XYZ file of N, CA, C and O in Angstrom:
520
model
N -15.354 -3.564 14.085
C -14.074 -3.925 14.642
C -12.972 -3.633 13.623
O -13.032 -4.049 12.486
N -11.960 -2.890 14.022
C -10.860 -2.608 13.120
C -9.695 -3.535 13.429
O -9.474 -3.926 14.560
N -8.985 -3.881 12.374
C -7.846 -4.773 12.526
C -6.600 -3.977 12.875
O -6.419 -2.863 12.403
N -5.743 -4.578 13.693
C -4.456 -3.970 13.982
C -3.509 -4.293 12.838
O -3.795 -5.154 12.010
N -2.353 -3.593 12.801
C -1.375 -3.864 11.751
C -0.943 -5.331 11.775
O -0.733 -5.942 10.745
N -0.806 -5.915 12.975
C -0.386 -7.315 13.071
C -1.423 -8.247 12.459
O -1.086 -9.292 11.936
N -2.689 -7.885 12.530
C -3.750 -8.740 12.002
C -3.905 -8.637 10.489
O -4.497 -9.504 9.873
N -3.375 -7.587 9.892
C -3.475 -7.419 8.444
C -2.622 -8.469 7.740
O -1.457 -8.646 8.057
N -3.219 -9.160 6.795
C -2.479 -10.139 6.008
C -1.549 -9.406 5.044
O -1.857 -8.314 4.573
N -0.418 -10.026 4.765
C 0.535 -9.439 3.824
C -0.074 -9.375 2.428
O -0.954 -10.154 2.091
N 0.431 -8.431 1.642
C -0.045 -8.248 0.274
C 0.971 -8.767 -0.725
O 2.170 -8.524 -0.579
N 0.483 -9.449 -1.761
C 1.326 -9.817 -2.883
C 1.467 -8.619 -3.811
O 0.766 -7.614 -3.663
N 2.347 -8.718 -4.782
C 2.603 -7.608 -5.711
C 1.351 -7.209 -6.490
O 1.035 -6.023 -6.612
N 0.612 -8.186 -7.024
C -0.601 -7.877 -7.789
C -1.661 -7.258 -6.882
O -2.366 -6.327 -7.280
N -1.763 -7.762 -5.658
C -2.745 -7.205 -4.713
C -2.415 -5.754 -4.405
O -3.306 -4.898 -4.398
N -1.145 -5.460 -4.172
C -0.730 -4.091 -3.867
C -1.007 -3.161 -5.049
O -1.492 -2.043 -4.877
N -0.729 -3.638 -6.252
C -0.948 -2.829 -7.456
C -2.437 -2.498 -7.625
O -2.805 -1.360 -7.904
N -3.277 -3.483 -7.430
C -4.721 -3.270 -7.601
C -5.288 -2.450 -6.456
O -6.123 -1.563 -6.673
N -4.816 -2.668 -5.239
C -5.273 -1.863 -4.106
C -4.934 -0.396 -4.318
O -5.748 0.488 -4.035
N -3.759 -0.125 -4.852
C -3.352 1.254 -5.133
C -4.329 1.916 -6.113
O -4.708 3.075 -5.950
N -4.767 1.178 -7.110
C -5.736 1.713 -8.075
C -7.073 1.978 -7.384
O -7.714 3.010 -7.625
N -7.493 1.078 -6.515
C -8.757 1.282 -5.776
C -8.657 2.554 -4.940
O -9.593 3.359 -4.897
N -7.515 2.770 -4.278
C -7.336 4.001 -3.500
C -7.431 5.232 -4.401
O -8.054 6.224 -4.038
N -6.817 5.167 -5.580
C -6.840 6.311 -6.499
C -8.250 6.607 -6.983
O -8.666 7.765 -7.053
N -8.997 5.565 -7.331
C -10.342 5.751 -7.891
C -11.416 5.951 -6.814
O -12.500 6.429 -7.110
N -11.117 5.526 -5.589
C -12.025 5.611 -4.442
C -13.215 4.647 -4.521
O -13.683 4.152 -3.524
N -13.705 4.401 -5.708
C -14.792 3.454 -5.923
C -14.763 3.065 -7.394
O -14.710 3.938 -8.256
N -14.761 1.749 -7.658
C -14.623 1.334 -9.054
C -15.103 -0.093 -9.251
O -15.128 -0.897 -8.327
N -15.454 -0.379 -10.498
C -15.828 -1.737 -10.897
C -14.561 -2.484 -11.325
O -13.500 -1.871 -11.523
N -14.685 -3.778 -11.503
C -13.567 -4.586 -11.998
C -13.075 -4.012 -13.327
O -11.868 -3.844 -13.539
N -13.986 -3.683 -14.202
C -13.643 -3.149 -15.523
C -12.846 -1.848 -15.402
O -11.834 -1.664 -16.080
N -13.292 -0.942 -14.537
C -12.588 0.338 -14.374
C -11.179 0.128 -13.816
O -10.242 0.803 -14.235
N -11.047 -0.800 -12.900
C -9.732 -1.103 -12.324
C -8.844 -1.734 -13.387
O -7.685 -1.342 -13.562
N -9.381 -2.696 -14.117
C -8.635 -3.370 -15.182
C -8.133 -2.362 -16.223
O -6.997 -2.453 -16.687
N -8.962 -1.383 -16.575
C -8.582 -0.379 -17.566
C -7.433 0.503 -17.092
O -6.721 1.083 -17.907
N -7.246 0.633 -15.790
C -6.163 1.462 -15.243
C -4.817 0.730 -15.189
O -3.784 1.350 -14.989
N -4.834 -0.586 -15.340
C -3.587 -1.344 -15.323
C -2.801 -1.080 -16.601
O -3.390 -0.918 -17.669
N -1.484 -1.048 -16.518
C -0.674 -0.863 -17.726
C -0.949 -1.998 -18.718
O -1.042 -3.164 -18.324
N -1.087 -1.665 -19.981
C -1.404 -2.653 -21.019
C -0.372 -3.776 -21.070
O -0.723 -4.937 -21.300
N 0.885 -3.439 -20.825
C 1.937 -4.454 -20.888
C 1.830 -5.497 -19.774
O 2.470 -6.535 -19.814
N 1.003 -5.232 -18.765
C 0.801 -6.206 -17.676
C 0.018 -7.422 -18.175
O 0.125 -8.482 -17.624
N -0.794 -7.253 -19.206
C -1.509 -8.357 -19.830
C -2.271 -9.230 -18.816
O -2.119 -10.447 -18.781
N -3.058 -8.574 -17.980
C -3.858 -9.265 -16.963
C -5.311 -9.281 -17.437
O -5.839 -8.257 -17.872
N -5.948 -10.428 -17.319
C -7.352 -10.557 -17.718
C -8.251 -9.959 -16.641
O -7.908 -9.974 -15.458
N -9.412 -9.429 -17.046
C -10.363 -8.900 -16.062
C -10.754 -9.937 -15.000
O -10.972 -9.590 -13.839
N -10.804 -11.214 -15.371
C -11.147 -12.248 -14.387
C -10.073 -12.363 -13.311
O -10.376 -12.651 -12.148
N -8.826 -12.115 -13.688
C -7.737 -12.128 -12.711
C -7.887 -10.953 -11.754
O -7.685 -11.099 -10.542
N -8.253 -9.792 -12.285
C -8.493 -8.621 -11.444
C -9.608 -8.936 -10.449
O -9.502 -8.624 -9.253
N -10.649 -9.576 -10.919
C -11.773 -9.944 -10.064
C -11.314 -10.899 -8.946
O -11.708 -10.749 -7.790
N -10.488 -11.857 -9.276
C -9.962 -12.798 -8.290
C -9.119 -12.075 -7.239
O -9.253 -12.327 -6.036
N -8.264 -11.165 -7.688
C -7.421 -10.408 -6.761
C -8.292 -9.540 -5.854
O -8.052 -9.461 -4.642
N -9.313 -8.913 -6.412
C -10.227 -8.094 -5.601
C -10.957 -8.946 -4.555
O -11.165 -8.509 -3.430
N -11.332 -10.146 -4.936
C -11.992 -11.054 -3.995
C -11.055 -11.372 -2.827
O -11.462 -11.355 -1.664
N -9.767 -11.620 -3.145
C -8.777 -11.882 -2.082
C -8.581 -10.655 -1.200
O -8.489 -10.764 0.025
N -8.533 -9.477 -1.824
C -8.378 -8.240 -1.053
C -9.580 -8.021 -0.123
O -9.414 -7.553 0.998
N -10.759 -8.380 -0.600
C -11.960 -8.250 0.235
C -11.889 -9.230 1.414
O -12.176 -8.862 2.549
N -11.465 -10.456 1.152
C -11.334 -11.455 2.218
C -10.304 -11.036 3.261
O -10.471 -11.309 4.443
N -9.267 -10.354 2.818
C -8.212 -9.903 3.734
C -8.598 -8.613 4.462
O -7.883 -8.181 5.363
N -9.700 -7.970 4.042
C -10.160 -6.762 4.710
C -9.628 -5.461 4.151
O -9.800 -4.404 4.744
N -9.018 -5.498 2.967
C -8.458 -4.291 2.370
C -9.468 -3.500 1.547
O -9.350 -2.293 1.405
N -10.423 -4.181 0.942
C -11.472 -3.502 0.169
C -12.830 -4.030 0.610
O -12.936 -5.090 1.226
N -13.842 -3.258 0.283
C -15.219 -3.709 0.493
C -15.928 -3.587 -0.839
O -15.458 -2.889 -1.741
N -17.036 -4.272 -0.968
C -17.748 -4.221 -2.245
C -19.235 -4.101 -2.008
O -19.753 -4.456 -0.945
N -19.892 -3.575 -3.016
C -21.351 -3.500 -3.006
C -21.836 -3.824 -4.407
O -21.149 -3.547 -5.389
N -22.990 -4.451 -4.479
C -23.538 -4.845 -5.775
C -24.446 -3.749 -6.298
O -25.289 -3.235 -5.580
N -24.232 -3.414 -7.553
C -25.099 -2.456 -8.245
C -25.525 -3.144 -9.536
O -24.805 -3.114 -10.515
N -26.670 -3.772 -9.497
C -27.096 -4.576 -10.638
C -26.198 -5.782 -10.732
O -25.977 -6.478 -9.758
N -25.622 -6.019 -11.913
C -24.709 -7.150 -12.092
C -23.278 -6.804 -11.699
O -22.466 -7.684 -11.457
N -22.967 -5.522 -11.674
C -21.595 -5.099 -11.388
C -21.370 -4.910 -9.895
O -22.241 -4.414 -9.175
N -20.199 -5.316 -9.448
C -19.775 -5.057 -8.078
C -18.879 -3.828 -8.089
O -18.026 -3.685 -8.970
N -19.092 -2.963 -7.125
C -18.256 -1.782 -6.974
C -17.357 -2.006 -5.773
O -17.823 -2.404 -4.708
N -16.074 -1.743 -5.956
C -15.100 -1.939 -4.891
C -14.607 -0.588 -4.403
O -14.415 0.341 -5.181
N -14.397 -0.499 -3.091
C -13.872 0.720 -2.479
C -12.926 0.327 -1.352
O -12.994 -0.797 -0.835
N -12.051 1.249 -0.950
C -11.090 0.918 0.108
C -11.801 0.656 1.435
O -12.769 1.325 1.773
N -11.297 -0.306 2.173
C -11.805 -0.580 3.508
C -10.765 -0.182 4.549
O -11.026 -0.249 5.742
N -9.611 0.242 4.073
C -8.505 0.577 4.959
C -7.694 1.706 4.335
O -7.588 1.788 3.112
N -7.172 2.592 5.166
C -6.418 3.741 4.665
C -5.008 3.333 4.249
O -4.407 2.438 4.847
N -4.477 4.016 3.237
C -3.123 3.694 2.770
C -2.078 3.741 3.884
O -1.171 2.914 3.912
N -2.202 4.682 4.802
C -1.216 4.843 5.867
C -1.070 3.570 6.695
O 0.023 3.201 7.108
N -2.186 2.884 6.959
C -2.130 1.638 7.747
C -1.407 0.545 6.983
O -0.646 -0.216 7.550
N -1.655 0.468 5.682
C -1.005 -0.560 4.875
C 0.484 -0.257 4.755
O 1.324 -1.163 4.856
N 0.828 1.003 4.561
C 2.237 1.393 4.472
C 2.940 1.076 5.785
O 4.035 0.503 5.799
N 2.313 1.403 6.895
C 2.892 1.121 8.208
C 3.137 -0.370 8.385
O 4.212 -0.800 8.826
N 2.171 -1.175 8.018
C 2.288 -2.638 8.128
C 3.389 -3.161 7.219
O 4.240 -3.948 7.628
N 3.401 -2.725 5.974
C 4.351 -3.236 4.989
C 5.781 -2.843 5.341
O 6.689 -3.674 5.306
N 5.977 -1.590 5.709
C 7.317 -1.130 6.084
C 7.757 -1.818 7.372
O 8.908 -2.243 7.511
N 6.836 -1.967 8.311
C 7.155 -2.671 9.553
C 7.593 -4.100 9.295
O 8.572 -4.581 9.874
N 6.878 -4.791 8.403
C 7.252 -6.163 8.037
C 8.648 -6.201 7.410
O 9.463 -7.064 7.725
N 8.923 -5.241 6.509
C 10.219 -5.171 5.836
C 11.340 -4.962 6.853
O 12.352 -5.669 6.842
N 11.148 -4.007 7.757
C 12.158 -3.702 8.767
C 12.379 -4.909 9.683
O 13.518 -5.260 9.999
N 11.308 -5.555 10.087
C 11.448 -6.735 10.951
C 12.133 -7.887 10.229
O 13.021 -8.533 10.780
N 11.733 -8.140 8.995
C 12.234 -9.290 8.252
C 13.706 -9.146 7.869
O 14.491 -10.075 7.994
N 14.091 -7.961 7.398
C 15.438 -7.801 6.871
C 16.400 -7.063 7.796
O 17.609 -7.140 7.624
N 15.870 -6.334 8.767
C 16.738 -5.502 9.606
C 16.544 -5.767 11.103
O 16.942 -4.957 11.930
N 15.913 -6.877 11.438
C 15.746 -7.238 12.842
C 14.993 -6.212 13.660
O 15.208 -6.090 14.860
N 14.110 -5.449 13.015
C 13.309 -4.451 13.720
C 13.966 -3.086 13.834
O 13.364 -2.148 14.353
N 15.190 -2.942 13.362
C 15.929 -1.679 13.445
C 15.847 -0.962 12.096
O 16.398 -1.429 11.094
N 15.188 0.192 12.070
C 15.000 0.926 10.817
C 16.240 1.688 10.368
O 16.350 2.061 9.201
N 17.200 1.914 11.262
C 18.373 2.714 10.916
C 19.154 2.122 9.734
O 19.508 2.858 8.806
N 19.431 0.807 9.705
C 20.154 0.279 8.533
C 19.406 0.509 7.215
O 20.039 0.751 6.183
N 18.090 0.462 7.257
C 17.309 0.741 6.045
C 17.519 2.185 5.603
O 17.783 2.467 4.433
N 17.418 3.108 6.547
C 17.618 4.526 6.220
C 19.048 4.780 5.737
O 19.262 5.549 4.796
N 20.015 4.127 6.375
C 21.409 4.287 5.958
C 21.593 3.785 4.519
O 22.259 4.428 3.715
N 20.991 2.652 4.213
C 21.074 2.116 2.852
C 20.469 3.094 1.847
O 21.063 3.377 0.802
N 19.295 3.618 2.163
C 18.646 4.562 1.253
C 19.468 5.829 1.080
O 19.575 6.367 -0.021
N 20.063 6.305 2.162
C 20.897 7.502 2.079
C 22.151 7.232 1.246
O 22.533 8.048 0.408
N 22.791 6.067 1.469
C 24.017 5.723 0.741
C 23.775 5.525 -0.747
O 24.607 5.871 -1.577
N 22.650 4.932 -1.089
C 22.382 4.664 -2.503
C 21.662 5.831 -3.174
O 21.193 5.697 -4.290
N 21.589 6.934 -2.473
C 20.995 8.185 -2.987
C 19.514 8.034 -3.350
O 18.996 8.724 -4.218
N 18.850 7.123 -2.682
C 17.405 6.989 -2.871
C 16.669 8.023 -2.017
O 15.482 8.179 -2.106
N 17.428 8.701 -1.156
C 16.872 9.791 -0.353
C 17.613 11.056 -0.778
O 18.843 11.119 -0.688
N 16.870 12.035 -1.227
C 17.476 13.295 -1.653
C 17.925 14.094 -0.422
O 17.427 13.906 0.684
N 18.867 14.989 -0.629
C 19.394 15.824 0.455
C 18.258 16.582 1.168
O 18.253 16.687 2.378
N 17.281 17.062 0.387
C 16.149 17.786 0.989
C 15.335 16.864 1.905
O 14.824 17.282 2.938
N 15.220 15.612 1.491
C 14.481 14.641 2.302
C 15.224 14.334 3.601
O 14.608 14.160 4.650
N 16.557 14.267 3.533
C 17.344 14.059 4.750
C 17.136 15.219 5.721
O 17.017 15.009 6.929
N 17.057 16.416 5.180
C 16.800 17.601 6.021
C 15.422 17.479 6.677
O 15.270 17.764 7.864
N 14.425 17.038 5.911
C 13.085 16.859 6.475
C 13.088 15.801 7.573
O 12.419 15.951 8.594
N 13.855 14.736 7.378
C 13.973 13.706 8.414
C 14.630 14.262 9.677
O 14.189 13.986 10.795
N 15.677 15.063 9.489
C 16.344 15.671 10.640
C 15.382 16.576 11.405
O 15.330 16.541 12.636
N 14.613 17.355 10.677
C 13.633 18.242 11.318
C 12.585 17.431 12.077
O 12.180 17.794 13.177
N 12.147 16.323 11.488
C 11.173 15.452 12.127
C 11.734 14.877 13.425
O 11.032 14.830 14.448
N 12.982 14.476 13.409
C 13.604 13.896 14.598
C 13.803 14.916 15.708
O 13.874 14.552 16.886
N 13.881 16.189 15.357
C 14.078 17.245 16.359
C 12.779 17.598 17.092
O 12.815 18.181 18.161
N 11.637 17.234 16.513
C 10.340 17.546 17.134
C 10.128 16.687 18.373
O 10.598 15.564 18.445
N 9.348 17.234 19.326
C 8.974 16.399 20.482
C 8.222 15.157 20.008
O 7.501 15.193 19.004
N 8.396 14.042 20.701
C 7.808 12.750 20.307
C 6.311 12.836 20.060
O 5.782 12.184 19.174
N 5.573 13.627 20.808
C 4.121 13.705 20.659
C 3.705 14.292 19.322
O 2.622 14.038 18.839
N 4.569 15.067 18.675
C 4.258 15.669 17.375
C 4.539 14.726 16.233
O 3.995 14.884 15.146
N 5.405 13.741 16.406
C 5.764 12.817 15.329
C 4.600 11.943 15.085
O 4.206 11.435 14.225
């Protein structure tokens, strides 16, 4: 059974950071994930393990035991998490309307001119292609 975006629990900052590393590595132990964190984050391996346990409970990662070590791998594709997270942001701050978000990004130059062109091209395509 796959979860819908509405059923996905929200991610905290540490969960998102660690999930991103799991996606990059595709399969990793707590130690391997911990080693990929920036040193200035000063997070203990036990904290990484706790966050991974929460991610597993929420359905974002899965794990398998190999001897004493648990190996973690993604249980969900990045696109689904991005869709959920952006959808939550748009609903929470923009009442479900994405246009003010895009306008803000365009005004603050967080979207390059080339990216605006790509967005325009995307909007010109028939709906079934988007």
